[in-house]
């Protein structure tokens, strides 16, 4: 069974002649353990699809279900619970909280998921160790480089072991080496059982993904399985 | 909700994010304040200033109202009836008859009251039974001849304090004779009037044997009797007394207290208006400050909302900030507000003293630190701060979570906001009109205040509608300044527009309040000056010291007036005298006045609102003049009649009078003398013969009357005194204007900082592209000037309307007299220009505070 199932999803901004159709009847499903890339040119609907899949925006029509349950976009409390327990987010511009240290930024998500502060702190240190930033745990975001900030952001997304991770252009602002490090982290999360959806327009990033969904003008034009295509896809 | 695995454990119970919220409160709220010290100081400083100003007005208002009440109750809580004569002294026979009428119920206490001088200080001397003088003295009647009431002017003379036991000496002068008395400083149970000395009658008789006739009689309930007396008893006593001697008037504490209560209510209303105005402006300041603080947190709130923090959690975080800021700001405000309380209190007391209690000394202000007041003050500060933080908190509650770099906003129709604002604008306009009509027709001042509030709403909506259009076109308006156009174009972004609107509203509201008050004060001053010029048109004004005492005014005898008329260089002497009368149950002053000279020439130059002066009717007693407030209270107009001494007299003119807000009836001097059988004058005005030297004539008048007994003023000096009285009366308005200006500028500065913070990334970019900090400051200053123009226009219009409402509605309904509207265009233009320049300065300062970063800042967003 697909962990995330999207059915006939449409999204329209504005009304009348100036209305913009960001998504037109998109349907697909993602299972746990899959690393899916959303690809396409700017304005094709990637961010809209991620926002709806990430439960931060409601669709104009169609629906989605997570773990077999249909999502009610009117229930704000329920959406917040889904976001803090099941979903993890990686942003293009990192969106770390500037007042918190690297370690504190990572502990936010497990704490929100109801984990004790001791366990959350241990998990944060474990993740920082894994990404080679244990010496930076007391640094605040403005003291880190772009690559370091994105690695901390990925750690934050993984810290509460979410079942669905949504990443919007996570390597868009990084150099190649840092980008590869981030993609490795996401790939590892997929291998550990999370469903990962990543919006990207960089062809080299697709090599880490087992499946590529291509969008054009809000329509799904291609859903391609690229397992075993190269050395990266199977981890 | 599906079951989620966390390692070996289920996350079934992991539903509460309470622990996370507590964690965030600790590391997010508190640390954010610590990590941005400049912003924190600014925000907490704004709260502290707001709280200090608000508390100063509340505490000063409370202290001065309490002081007022204590001072007035000092004269009205004696538990006695006072009998005094309207036109002459009370004889021994009158005292005996009074004793027979009241029987054993009351003790009869005759009093001799007159003015004397202690050095250069006029003192009211009460000659009273020695046993009563010393009844509160624990040691009984000792070596002291009397007591003084411990008020500051006298205490400074005798260098004594209420706690001092030993008698002190004080030299008194009266009727050309002086002697030294031994007195003690003590509160007297019967009366607490300022500059009063109570002497044993026997000691007084030794000093001035001719001062033996009584001026009033106290009817003191005997101790063994029930101390209270009913109004029916008083009415019966009055009726009995009227058969015996109609000139004797009984005044009860309850009636005096009622009069004092009405004065106290008027004063309390003034204080309340001041507190409310301060509350509004400081509330705006605190709300602005909280918004600035919250604005910086909004992006973080958006991230947290995406990560799963609920709307309630997000608002709780900001409310914690509000509580912290409120607590620290309130403590600082209380600490910093205490000196301010003293200043504002004394301003208020000075105003109240001149306006309401000219013959009483205020009790000392109770401004000492009290736990209850401090706790209340802290609580009020917290409430204002949390209320200020509530709007941003609610905003945070509805923050839309986002996944993309730029928030994807659902399109909100701005046109629908404009339609809503337009409907509200029309509604407010209709509301103002309805409230003003109701205020006038029902004579309810509450409706006038409601109109002022609605006017405020109208002003805000007008500014909002105007500013959206102007700011949207800002970049086009100043396209000809190429160096800064890039910066200013950024101002047309929606986020900048919202912040500009807020700062402009602050300026418009401040300017409107300032101009409204300024127009009121200017109109009052100009009208008063015109009135003084017309009413006091003679050369010299002579008044005995103590003439203002409503119970027993000092007078100039006919012999004294004749001596003044005989002074060389005096062409004519015009006499005036009055006392309180009841007409249709309304208490007001009846005055006899000479408005013609002896040759029949008309000298009445006063301003008439209706009717005119008719020398024939007025001089012969066939018509009376009514002051404006008298006409309003008696509900009389031209041609209608008033019953005085059993005769119906028609009203022939209604004139402006700013001396007595309770109203005056003016009748010709000769009919007044016939009615009262008394030719004594309360004051006289003197016209000089051509070539008369004012200094010589003044000196000679003082010589023939005795300089200690009278005040002799040239008209120039009188006008200066009235100007001084005006200034002290409106001193509190000056303070209020200062507060409004301070708060407005602080609010504009804060809103400007918020505006530039909103556009930080845009400005960082242009800094990176080569624009210098100086150019940023210049651009900000120009933008400040452009954006504040609609504020000046709207503020000037709203201020004009506010001034008109205050003059045409609030003033007549409060005091019963009208003013002419006087606009001082130079003031209005200068205020507008000053606001524009201050806006430029604030904008440049705000930009300087926000963009302290180097150009390198443009590369990093975090």
JSON list of N, CA and C in Angstrom, two decimals, chain B residues 222-288:
[
{"chain": "B", "resi": 222, "resn": "UNK", "atom": "N", "xyz": [-25.19, 69.27, 69.76]},
{"chain": "B", "resi": 222, "resn": "UNK", "atom": "CA", "xyz": [-24.61, 68.96, 71.07]},
{"chain": "B", "resi": 222, "resn": "UNK", "atom": "C", "xyz": [-24.20, 67.49, 71.11]},
{"chain": "B", "resi": 223, "resn": "UNK", "atom": "N", "xyz": [-23.18, 67.22, 71.89]},
{"chain": "B", "resi": 223, "resn": "UNK", "atom": "CA", "xyz": [-22.62, 65.86, 71.91]},
{"chain": "B", "resi": 223, "resn": "UNK", "atom": "C", "xyz": [-23.62, 64.82, 72.37]},
{"chain": "B", "resi": 224, "resn": "UNK", "atom": "N", "xyz": [-24.45, 65.23, 73.39]},
{"chain": "B", "resi": 224, "resn": "UNK", "atom": "CA", "xyz": [-25.38, 64.24, 73.93]},
{"chain": "B", "resi": 224, "resn": "UNK", "atom": "C", "xyz": [-26.53, 63.95, 72.95]},
{"chain": "B", "resi": 225, "resn": "UNK", "atom": "N", "xyz": [-26.70, 64.87, 71.93]},
{"chain": "B", "resi": 225, "resn": "UNK", "atom": "CA", "xyz": [-27.75, 64.66, 70.93]},
{"chain": "B", "resi": 225, "resn": "UNK", "atom": "C", "xyz": [-27.19, 63.84, 69.78]},
{"chain": "B", "resi": 226, "resn": "UNK", "atom": "N", "xyz": [-28.09, 63.37, 68.97]},
{"chain": "B", "resi": 226, "resn": "UNK", "atom": "CA", "xyz": [-27.67, 62.71, 67.74]},
{"chain": "B", "resi": 226, "resn": "UNK", "atom": "C", "xyz": [-27.00, 63.77, 66.85]},
{"chain": "B", "resi": 227, "resn": "UNK", "atom": "N", "xyz": [-25.80, 63.47, 66.42]},
{"chain": "B", "resi": 227, "resn": "UNK", "atom": "CA", "xyz": [-25.02, 64.46, 65.68]},
{"chain": "B", "resi": 227, "resn": "UNK", "atom": "C", "xyz": [-25.59, 64.86, 64.34]},
{"chain": "B", "resi": 228, "resn": "UNK", "atom": "N", "xyz": [-26.47, 64.05, 63.77]},
{"chain": "B", "resi": 228, "resn": "UNK", "atom": "CA", "xyz": [-26.96, 64.35, 62.43]},
{"chain": "B", "resi": 228, "resn": "UNK", "atom": "C", "xyz": [-28.26, 65.15, 62.49]},
{"chain": "B", "resi": 229, "resn": "UNK", "atom": "N", "xyz": [-28.62, 65.78, 61.40]},
{"chain": "B", "resi": 229, "resn": "UNK", "atom": "CA", "xyz": [-29.89, 66.52, 61.33]},
{"chain": "B", "resi": 229, "resn": "UNK", "atom": "C", "xyz": [-30.47, 66.31, 59.94]},
{"chain": "B", "resi": 230, "resn": "UNK", "atom": "N", "xyz": [-31.78, 66.25, 59.91]},
{"chain": "B", "resi": 230, "resn": "UNK", "atom": "CA", "xyz": [-32.41, 65.94, 58.62]},
{"chain": "B", "resi": 230, "resn": "UNK", "atom": "C", "xyz": [-32.64, 67.21, 57.83]},
{"chain": "B", "resi": 231, "resn": "UNK", "atom": "N", "xyz": [-32.89, 67.03, 56.54]},
{"chain": "B", "resi": 231, "resn": "UNK", "atom": "CA", "xyz": [-33.18, 68.17, 55.68]},
{"chain": "B", "resi": 231, "resn": "UNK", "atom": "C", "xyz": [-34.49, 68.85, 56.10]},
{"chain": "B", "resi": 232, "resn": "UNK", "atom": "N", "xyz": [-35.41, 68.04, 56.64]},
{"chain": "B", "resi": 232, "resn": "UNK", "atom": "CA", "xyz": [-36.68, 68.62, 57.10]},
{"chain": "B", "resi": 232, "resn": "UNK", "atom": "C", "xyz": [-36.44, 69.60, 58.24]},
{"chain": "B", "resi": 233, "resn": "UNK", "atom": "N", "xyz": [-35.54, 69.18, 59.16]},
{"chain": "B", "resi": 233, "resn": "UNK", "atom": "CA", "xyz": [-35.20, 70.07, 60.28]},
{"chain": "B", "resi": 233, "resn": "UNK", "atom": "C", "xyz": [-34.63, 71.38, 59.77]},
{"chain": "B", "resi": 234, "resn": "UNK", "atom": "N", "xyz": [-33.73, 71.25, 58.78]},
{"chain": "B", "resi": 234, "resn": "UNK", "atom": "CA", "xyz": [-33.08, 72.45, 58.22]},
{"chain": "B", "resi": 234, "resn": "UNK", "atom": "C", "xyz": [-34.13, 73.33, 57.56]},
{"chain": "B", "resi": 235, "resn": "UNK", "atom": "N", "xyz": [-35.06, 72.70, 56.84]},
{"chain": "B", "resi": 235, "resn": "UNK", "atom": "CA", "xyz": [-36.10, 73.46, 56.13]},
{"chain": "B", "resi": 235, "resn": "UNK", "atom": "C", "xyz": [-36.98, 74.21, 57.15]},
{"chain": "B", "resi": 236, "resn": "UNK", "atom": "N", "xyz": [-37.35, 73.50, 58.25]},
{"chain": "B", "resi": 236, "resn": "UNK", "atom": "CA", "xyz": [-38.19, 74.15, 59.28]},
{"chain": "B", "resi": 236, "resn": "UNK", "atom": "C", "xyz": [-37.47, 75.34, 59.91]},
{"chain": "B", "resi": 237, "resn": "UNK", "atom": "N", "xyz": [-36.17, 75.11, 60.18]},
{"chain": "B", "resi": 237, "resn": "UNK", "atom": "CA", "xyz": [-35.37, 76.18, 60.79]},
{"chain": "B", "resi": 237, "resn": "UNK", "atom": "C", "xyz": [-35.29, 77.39, 59.86]},
{"chain": "B", "resi": 238, "resn": "UNK", "atom": "N", "xyz": [-35.12, 77.10, 58.57]},
{"chain": "B", "resi": 238, "resn": "UNK", "atom": "CA", "xyz": [-35.04, 78.19, 57.58]},
{"chain": "B", "resi": 238, "resn": "UNK", "atom": "C", "xyz": [-36.34, 78.99, 57.56]},
{"chain": "B", "resi": 239, "resn": "UNK", "atom": "N", "xyz": [-37.44, 78.25, 57.59]},
{"chain": "B", "resi": 239, "resn": "UNK", "atom": "CA", "xyz": [-38.73, 78.93, 57.52]},
{"chain": "B", "resi": 239, "resn": "UNK", "atom": "C", "xyz": [-38.94, 79.81, 58.74]},
{"chain": "B", "resi": 240, "resn": "UNK", "atom": "N", "xyz": [-38.61, 79.25, 59.92]},
{"chain": "B", "resi": 240, "resn": "UNK", "atom": "CA", "xyz": [-38.76, 80.03, 61.16]},
{"chain": "B", "resi": 240, "resn": "UNK", "atom": "C", "xyz": [-37.90, 81.29, 61.10]},
{"chain": "B", "resi": 241, "resn": "UNK", "atom": "N", "xyz": [-36.68, 81.09, 60.58]},
{"chain": "B", "resi": 241, "resn": "UNK", "atom": "CA", "xyz": [-35.72, 82.21, 60.54]},
{"chain": "B", "resi": 241, "resn": "UNK", "atom": "C", "xyz": [-36.18, 83.28, 59.55]},
{"chain": "B", "resi": 242, "resn": "UNK", "atom": "N", "xyz": [-36.78, 82.85, 58.43]},
{"chain": "B", "resi": 242, "resn": "UNK", "atom": "CA", "xyz": [-37.18, 83.80, 57.40]},
{"chain": "B", "resi": 242, "resn": "UNK", "atom": "C", "xyz": [-38.27, 84.75, 57.93]},
{"chain": "B", "resi": 243, "resn": "UNK", "atom": "N", "xyz": [-39.11, 84.25, 58.88]},
{"chain": "B", "resi": 243, "resn": "UNK", "atom": "CA", "xyz": [-40.13, 85.14, 59.46]},
{"chain": "B", "resi": 243, "resn": "UNK", "atom": "C", "xyz": [-39.48, 86.19, 60.34]},
{"chain": "B", "resi": 244, "resn": "UNK", "atom": "N", "xyz": [-38.38, 85.77, 60.94]},
{"chain": "B", "resi": 244, "resn": "UNK", "atom": "CA", "xyz": [-37.72, 86.68, 61.87]},
{"chain": "B", "resi": 244, "resn": "UNK", "atom": "C", "xyz": [-36.80, 87.68, 61.15]},
{"chain": "B", "resi": 245, "resn": "UNK", "atom": "N", "xyz": [-35.90, 87.15, 60.32]},
{"chain": "B", "resi": 245, "resn": "UNK", "atom": "CA", "xyz": [-34.95, 88.04, 59.61]},
{"chain": "B", "resi": 245, "resn": "UNK", "atom": "C", "xyz": [-34.60, 87.41, 58.25]},
{"chain": "B", "resi": 246, "resn": "UNK", "atom": "N", "xyz": [-35.20, 87.93, 57.17]},
{"chain": "B", "resi": 246, "resn": "UNK", "atom": "CA", "xyz": [-34.97, 87.32, 55.85]},
{"chain": "B", "resi": 246, "resn": "UNK", "atom": "C", "xyz": [-33.53, 87.42, 55.36]},
{"chain": "B", "resi": 247, "resn": "UNK", "atom": "N", "xyz": [-32.74, 88.27, 55.98]},
{"chain": "B", "resi": 247, "resn": "UNK", "atom": "CA", "xyz": [-31.34, 88.41, 55.55]},
{"chain": "B", "resi": 247, "resn": "UNK", "atom": "C", "xyz": [-30.45, 87.28, 56.05]},
{"chain": "B", "resi": 248, "resn": "UNK", "atom": "N", "xyz": [-30.97, 86.49, 56.99]},
{"chain": "B", "resi": 248, "resn": "UNK", "atom": "CA", "xyz": [-30.15, 85.40, 57.54]},
{"chain": "B", "resi": 248, "resn": "UNK", "atom": "C", "xyz": [-30.34, 84.13, 56.70]},
{"chain": "B", "resi": 249, "resn": "UNK", "atom": "N", "xyz": [-29.22, 83.53, 56.34]},
{"chain": "B", "resi": 249, "resn": "UNK", "atom": "CA", "xyz": [-29.26, 82.34, 55.48]},
{"chain": "B", "resi": 249, "resn": "UNK", "atom": "C", "xyz": [-28.62, 81.18, 56.21]},
{"chain": "B", "resi": 250, "resn": "UNK", "atom": "N", "xyz": [-29.29, 80.04, 56.16]},
{"chain": "B", "resi": 250, "resn": "UNK", "atom": "CA", "xyz": [-28.74, 78.82, 56.78]},
{"chain": "B", "resi": 250, "resn": "UNK", "atom": "C", "xyz": [-28.13, 77.97, 55.67]},
{"chain": "B", "resi": 251, "resn": "UNK", "atom": "N", "xyz": [-26.91, 77.60, 55.90]},
{"chain": "B", "resi": 251, "resn": "UNK", "atom": "CA", "xyz": [-26.22, 76.75, 54.93]},
{"chain": "B", "resi": 251, "resn": "UNK", "atom": "C", "xyz": [-25.83, 75.46, 55.64]},
{"chain": "B", "resi": 252, "resn": "UNK", "atom": "N", "xyz": [-26.21, 74.33, 55.04]},
{"chain": "B", "resi": 252, "resn": "UNK", "atom": "CA", "xyz": [-25.86, 73.06, 55.71]},
{"chain": "B", "resi": 252, "resn": "UNK", "atom": "C", "xyz": [-24.64, 72.43, 55.04]},
{"chain": "B", "resi": 253, "resn": "UNK", "atom": "N", "xyz": [-24.03, 71.53, 55.79]},
{"chain": "B", "resi": 253, "resn": "UNK", "atom": "CA", "xyz": [-22.88, 70.81, 55.24]},
{"chain": "B", "resi": 253, "resn": "UNK", "atom": "C", "xyz": [-23.26, 70.06, 53.98]},
{"chain": "B", "resi": 254, "resn": "UNK", "atom": "N", "xyz": [-24.50, 69.47, 54.03]},
{"chain": "B", "resi": 254, "resn": "UNK", "atom": "CA", "xyz": [-24.91, 68.65, 52.89]},
{"chain": "B", "resi": 254, "resn": "UNK", "atom": "C", "xyz": [-24.96, 69.49, 51.62]},
{"chain": "B", "resi": 255, "resn": "UNK", "atom": "N", "xyz": [-25.45, 70.75, 51.76]},
{"chain": "B", "resi": 255, "resn": "UNK", "atom": "CA", "xyz": [-25.54, 71.60, 50.57]},
{"chain": "B", "resi": 255, "resn": "UNK", "atom": "C", "xyz": [-24.16, 72.03, 50.10]},
{"chain": "B", "resi": 256, "resn": "UNK", "atom": "N", "xyz": [-23.34, 72.40, 51.09]},
{"chain": "B", "resi": 256, "resn": "UNK", "atom": "CA", "xyz": [-21.96, 72.75, 50.70]},
{"chain": "B", "resi": 256, "resn": "UNK", "atom": "C", "xyz": [-21.28, 71.56, 50.05]},
{"chain": "B", "resi": 257, "resn": "UNK", "atom": "N", "xyz": [-21.53, 70.40, 50.66]},
{"chain": "B", "resi": 257, "resn": "UNK", "atom": "CA", "xyz": [-20.92, 69.18, 50.15]},
{"chain": "B", "resi": 257, "resn": "UNK", "atom": "C", "xyz": [-21.41, 68.89, 48.73]},
{"chain": "B", "resi": 258, "resn": "UNK", "atom": "N", "xyz": [-22.73, 69.13, 48.51]},
{"chain": "B", "resi": 258, "resn": "UNK", "atom": "CA", "xyz": [-23.28, 68.93, 47.16]},
{"chain": "B", "resi": 258, "resn": "UNK", "atom": "C", "xyz": [-22.60, 69.82, 46.14]},
{"chain": "B", "resi": 259, "resn": "UNK", "atom": "N", "xyz": [-22.38, 71.09, 46.54]},
{"chain": "B", "resi": 259, "resn": "UNK", "atom": "CA", "xyz": [-21.71, 72.01, 45.61]},
{"chain": "B", "resi": 259, "resn": "UNK", "atom": "C", "xyz": [-20.28, 71.54, 45.34]},
{"chain": "B", "resi": 260, "resn": "UNK", "atom": "N", "xyz": [-19.62, 71.12, 46.43]},
{"chain": "B", "resi": 260, "resn": "UNK", "atom": "CA", "xyz": [-18.25, 70.63, 46.27]},
{"chain": "B", "resi": 260, "resn": "UNK", "atom": "C", "xyz": [-18.22, 69.37, 45.42]},
{"chain": "B", "resi": 261, "resn": "UNK", "atom": "N", "xyz": [-19.25, 68.52, 45.62]},
{"chain": "B", "resi": 261, "resn": "UNK", "atom": "CA", "xyz": [-19.29, 67.27, 44.85]},
{"chain": "B", "resi": 261, "resn": "UNK", "atom": "C", "xyz": [-19.43, 67.55, 43.36]},
{"chain": "B", "resi": 262, "resn": "UNK", "atom": "N", "xyz": [-20.23, 68.57, 43.03]},
{"chain": "B", "resi": 262, "resn": "UNK", "atom": "CA", "xyz": [-20.38, 68.87, 41.59]},
{"chain": "B", "resi": 262, "resn": "UNK", "atom": "C", "xyz": [-19.06, 69.39, 41.02]},
{"chain": "B", "resi": 263, "resn": "UNK", "atom": "N", "xyz": [-18.34, 70.18, 41.85]},
{"chain": "B", "resi": 263, "resn": "UNK", "atom": "CA", "xyz": [-17.01, 70.64, 41.39]},
{"chain": "B", "resi": 263, "resn": "UNK", "atom": "C", "xyz": [-16.06, 69.45, 41.25]},
{"chain": "B", "resi": 264, "resn": "UNK", "atom": "N", "xyz": [-16.16, 68.56, 42.26]},
{"chain": "B", "resi": 264, "resn": "UNK", "atom": "CA", "xyz": [-15.28, 67.39, 42.24]},
{"chain": "B", "resi": 264, "resn": "UNK", "atom": "C", "xyz": [-15.58, 66.52, 41.02]},
{"chain": "B", "resi": 265, "resn": "UNK", "atom": "N", "xyz": [-16.86, 66.39, 40.69]},
{"chain": "B", "resi": 265, "resn": "UNK", "atom": "CA", "xyz": [-17.24, 65.58, 39.53]},
{"chain": "B", "resi": 265, "resn": "UNK", "atom": "C", "xyz": [-16.65, 66.18, 38.25]},
{"chain": "B", "resi": 266, "resn": "UNK", "atom": "N", "xyz": [-16.74, 67.52, 38.16]},
{"chain": "B", "resi": 266, "resn": "UNK", "atom": "CA", "xyz": [-16.19, 68.18, 36.97]},
{"chain": "B", "resi": 266, "resn": "UNK", "atom": "C", "xyz": [-14.69, 67.94, 36.88]},
{"chain": "B", "resi": 267, "resn": "UNK", "atom": "N", "xyz": [-14.02, 68.05, 38.03]},
{"chain": "B", "resi": 267, "resn": "UNK", "atom": "CA", "xyz": [-12.57, 67.84, 38.04]},
{"chain": "B", "resi": 267, "resn": "UNK", "atom": "C", "xyz": [-12.23, 66.39, 37.70]},
{"chain": "B", "resi": 268, "resn": "UNK", "atom": "N", "xyz": [-13.05, 65.47, 38.29]},
{"chain": "B", "resi": 268, "resn": "UNK", "atom": "CA", "xyz": [-12.81, 64.05, 38.04]},
{"chain": "B", "resi": 268, "resn": "UNK", "atom": "C", "xyz": [-12.98, 63.75, 36.54]},
{"chain": "B", "resi": 269, "resn": "UNK", "atom": "N", "xyz": [-13.96, 64.41, 35.93]},
{"chain": "B", "resi": 269, "resn": "UNK", "atom": "CA", "xyz": [-14.19, 64.20, 34.49]},
{"chain": "B", "resi": 269, "resn": "UNK", "atom": "C", "xyz": [-12.98, 64.67, 33.68]},
{"chain": "B", "resi": 270, "resn": "UNK", "atom": "N", "xyz": [-12.41, 65.83, 34.10]},
{"chain": "B", "resi": 270, "resn": "UNK", "atom": "CA", "xyz": [-11.22, 66.33, 33.40]},
{"chain": "B", "resi": 270, "resn": "UNK", "atom": "C", "xyz": [-10.07, 65.34, 33.53]},
{"chain": "B", "resi": 271, "resn": "UNK", "atom": "N", "xyz": [-9.90, 64.80, 34.76]},
{"chain": "B", "resi": 271, "resn": "UNK", "atom": "CA", "xyz": [-8.83, 63.84, 34.99]},
{"chain": "B", "resi": 271, "resn": "UNK", "atom": "C", "xyz": [-9.06, 62.59, 34.15]},
{"chain": "B", "resi": 272, "resn": "UNK", "atom": "N", "xyz": [-10.33, 62.16, 34.11]},
{"chain": "B", "resi": 272, "resn": "UNK", "atom": "CA", "xyz": [-10.67, 60.95, 33.36]},
{"chain": "B", "resi": 272, "resn": "UNK", "atom": "C", "xyz": [-10.36, 61.13, 31.88]},
{"chain": "B", "resi": 273, "resn": "UNK", "atom": "N", "xyz": [-10.69, 62.31, 31.35]},
{"chain": "B", "resi": 273, "resn": "UNK", "atom": "CA", "xyz": [-10.42, 62.58, 29.94]},
{"chain": "B", "resi": 273, "resn": "UNK", "atom": "C", "xyz": [-8.91, 62.52, 29.69]},
{"chain": "B", "resi": 274, "resn": "UNK", "atom": "N", "xyz": [-8.15, 63.12, 30.63]},
{"chain": "B", "resi": 274, "resn": "UNK", "atom": "CA", "xyz": [-6.69, 63.11, 30.48]},
{"chain": "B", "resi": 274, "resn": "UNK", "atom": "C", "xyz": [-6.16, 61.68, 30.51]},
{"chain": "B", "resi": 275, "resn": "UNK", "atom": "N", "xyz": [-6.67, 60.88, 31.46]},
{"chain": "B", "resi": 275, "resn": "UNK", "atom": "CA", "xyz": [-6.21, 59.50, 31.59]},
{"chain": "B", "resi": 275, "resn": "UNK", "atom": "C", "xyz": [-6.58, 58.70, 30.33]},
{"chain": "B", "resi": 276, "resn": "UNK", "atom": "N", "xyz": [-7.80, 58.92, 29.84]},
{"chain": "B", "resi": 276, "resn": "UNK", "atom": "CA", "xyz": [-8.23, 58.17, 28.65]},
{"chain": "B", "resi": 276, "resn": "UNK", "atom": "C", "xyz": [-7.38, 58.54, 27.44]},
{"chain": "B", "resi": 277, "resn": "UNK", "atom": "N", "xyz": [-7.12, 59.85, 27.29]},
{"chain": "B", "resi": 277, "resn": "UNK", "atom": "CA", "xyz": [-6.29, 60.26, 26.15]},
{"chain": "B", "resi": 277, "resn": "UNK", "atom": "C", "xyz": [-4.90, 59.67, 26.27]},
{"chain": "B", "resi": 278, "resn": "UNK", "atom": "N", "xyz": [-4.35, 59.70, 27.49]},
{"chain": "B", "resi": 278, "resn": "UNK", "atom": "CA", "xyz": [-3.02, 59.12, 27.69]},
{"chain": "B", "resi": 278, "resn": "UNK", "atom": "C", "xyz": [-3.06, 57.62, 27.42]},
{"chain": "B", "resi": 279, "resn": "UNK", "atom": "N", "xyz": [-4.16, 56.99, 27.87]},
{"chain": "B", "resi": 279, "resn": "UNK", "atom": "CA", "xyz": [-4.29, 55.54, 27.66]},
{"chain": "B", "resi": 279, "resn": "UNK", "atom": "C", "xyz": [-4.30, 55.22, 26.17]},
{"chain": "B", "resi": 280, "resn": "UNK", "atom": "N", "xyz": [-5.04, 56.03, 25.40]},
{"chain": "B", "resi": 280, "resn": "UNK", "atom": "CA", "xyz": [-5.14, 55.77, 23.96]},
{"chain": "B", "resi": 280, "resn": "UNK", "atom": "C", "xyz": [-3.77, 55.91, 23.30]},
{"chain": "B", "resi": 281, "resn": "UNK", "atom": "N", "xyz": [-3.08, 57.02, 23.59]},
{"chain": "B", "resi": 281, "resn": "UNK", "atom": "CA", "xyz": [-1.80, 57.23, 22.90]},
{"chain": "B", "resi": 281, "resn": "UNK", "atom": "C", "xyz": [-0.73, 56.25, 23.39]},
{"chain": "B", "resi": 282, "resn": "UNK", "atom": "N", "xyz": [-0.71, 55.97, 24.70]},
{"chain": "B", "resi": 282, "resn": "UNK", "atom": "CA", "xyz": [0.30, 55.02, 25.18]},
{"chain": "B", "resi": 282, "resn": "UNK", "atom": "C", "xyz": [-0.04, 53.60, 24.74]},
{"chain": "B", "resi": 283, "resn": "UNK", "atom": "N", "xyz": [-1.35, 53.30, 24.67]},
{"chain": "B", "resi": 283, "resn": "UNK", "atom": "CA", "xyz": [-1.77, 52.00, 24.16]},
{"chain": "B", "resi": 283, "resn": "UNK", "atom": "C", "xyz": [-1.27, 51.79, 22.74]},
{"chain": "B", "resi": 284, "resn": "UNK", "atom": "N", "xyz": [-1.39, 52.84, 21.92]},
{"chain": "B", "resi": 284, "resn": "UNK", "atom": "CA", "xyz": [-0.90, 52.76, 20.54]},
{"chain": "B", "resi": 284, "resn": "UNK", "atom": "C", "xyz": [0.61, 52.53, 20.51]},
{"chain": "B", "resi": 285, "resn": "UNK", "atom": "N", "xyz": [1.30, 53.23, 21.42]},
{"chain": "B", "resi": 285, "resn": "UNK", "atom": "CA", "xyz": [2.76, 53.10, 21.47]},
{"chain": "B", "resi": 285, "resn": "UNK", "atom": "C", "xyz": [3.16, 51.66, 21.83]},
{"chain": "B", "resi": 286, "resn": "UNK", "atom": "N", "xyz": [2.53, 51.13, 22.89]},
{"chain": "B", "resi": 286, "resn": "UNK", "atom": "CA", "xyz": [2.87, 49.78, 23.33]},
{"chain": "B", "resi": 286, "resn": "UNK", "atom": "C", "xyz": [2.51, 48.77, 22.24]},
{"chain": "B", "resi": 287, "resn": "UNK", "atom": "N", "xyz": [1.34, 48.96, 21.63]},
{"chain": "B", "resi": 287, "resn": "UNK", "atom": "CA", "xyz": [0.91, 48.03, 20.57]},
{"chain": "B", "resi": 287, "resn": "UNK", "atom": "C", "xyz": [1.90, 48.06, 19.40]},
{"chain": "B", "resi": 288, "resn": "UNK", "atom": "N", "xyz": [2.34, 49.26, 19.04]},
{"chain": "B", "resi": 288, "resn": "UNK", "atom": "CA", "xyz": [3.34, 49.40, 17.97]},
{"chain": "B", "resi": 288, "resn": "UNK", "atom": "C", "xyz": [4.63, 48.68, 18.33]}
]
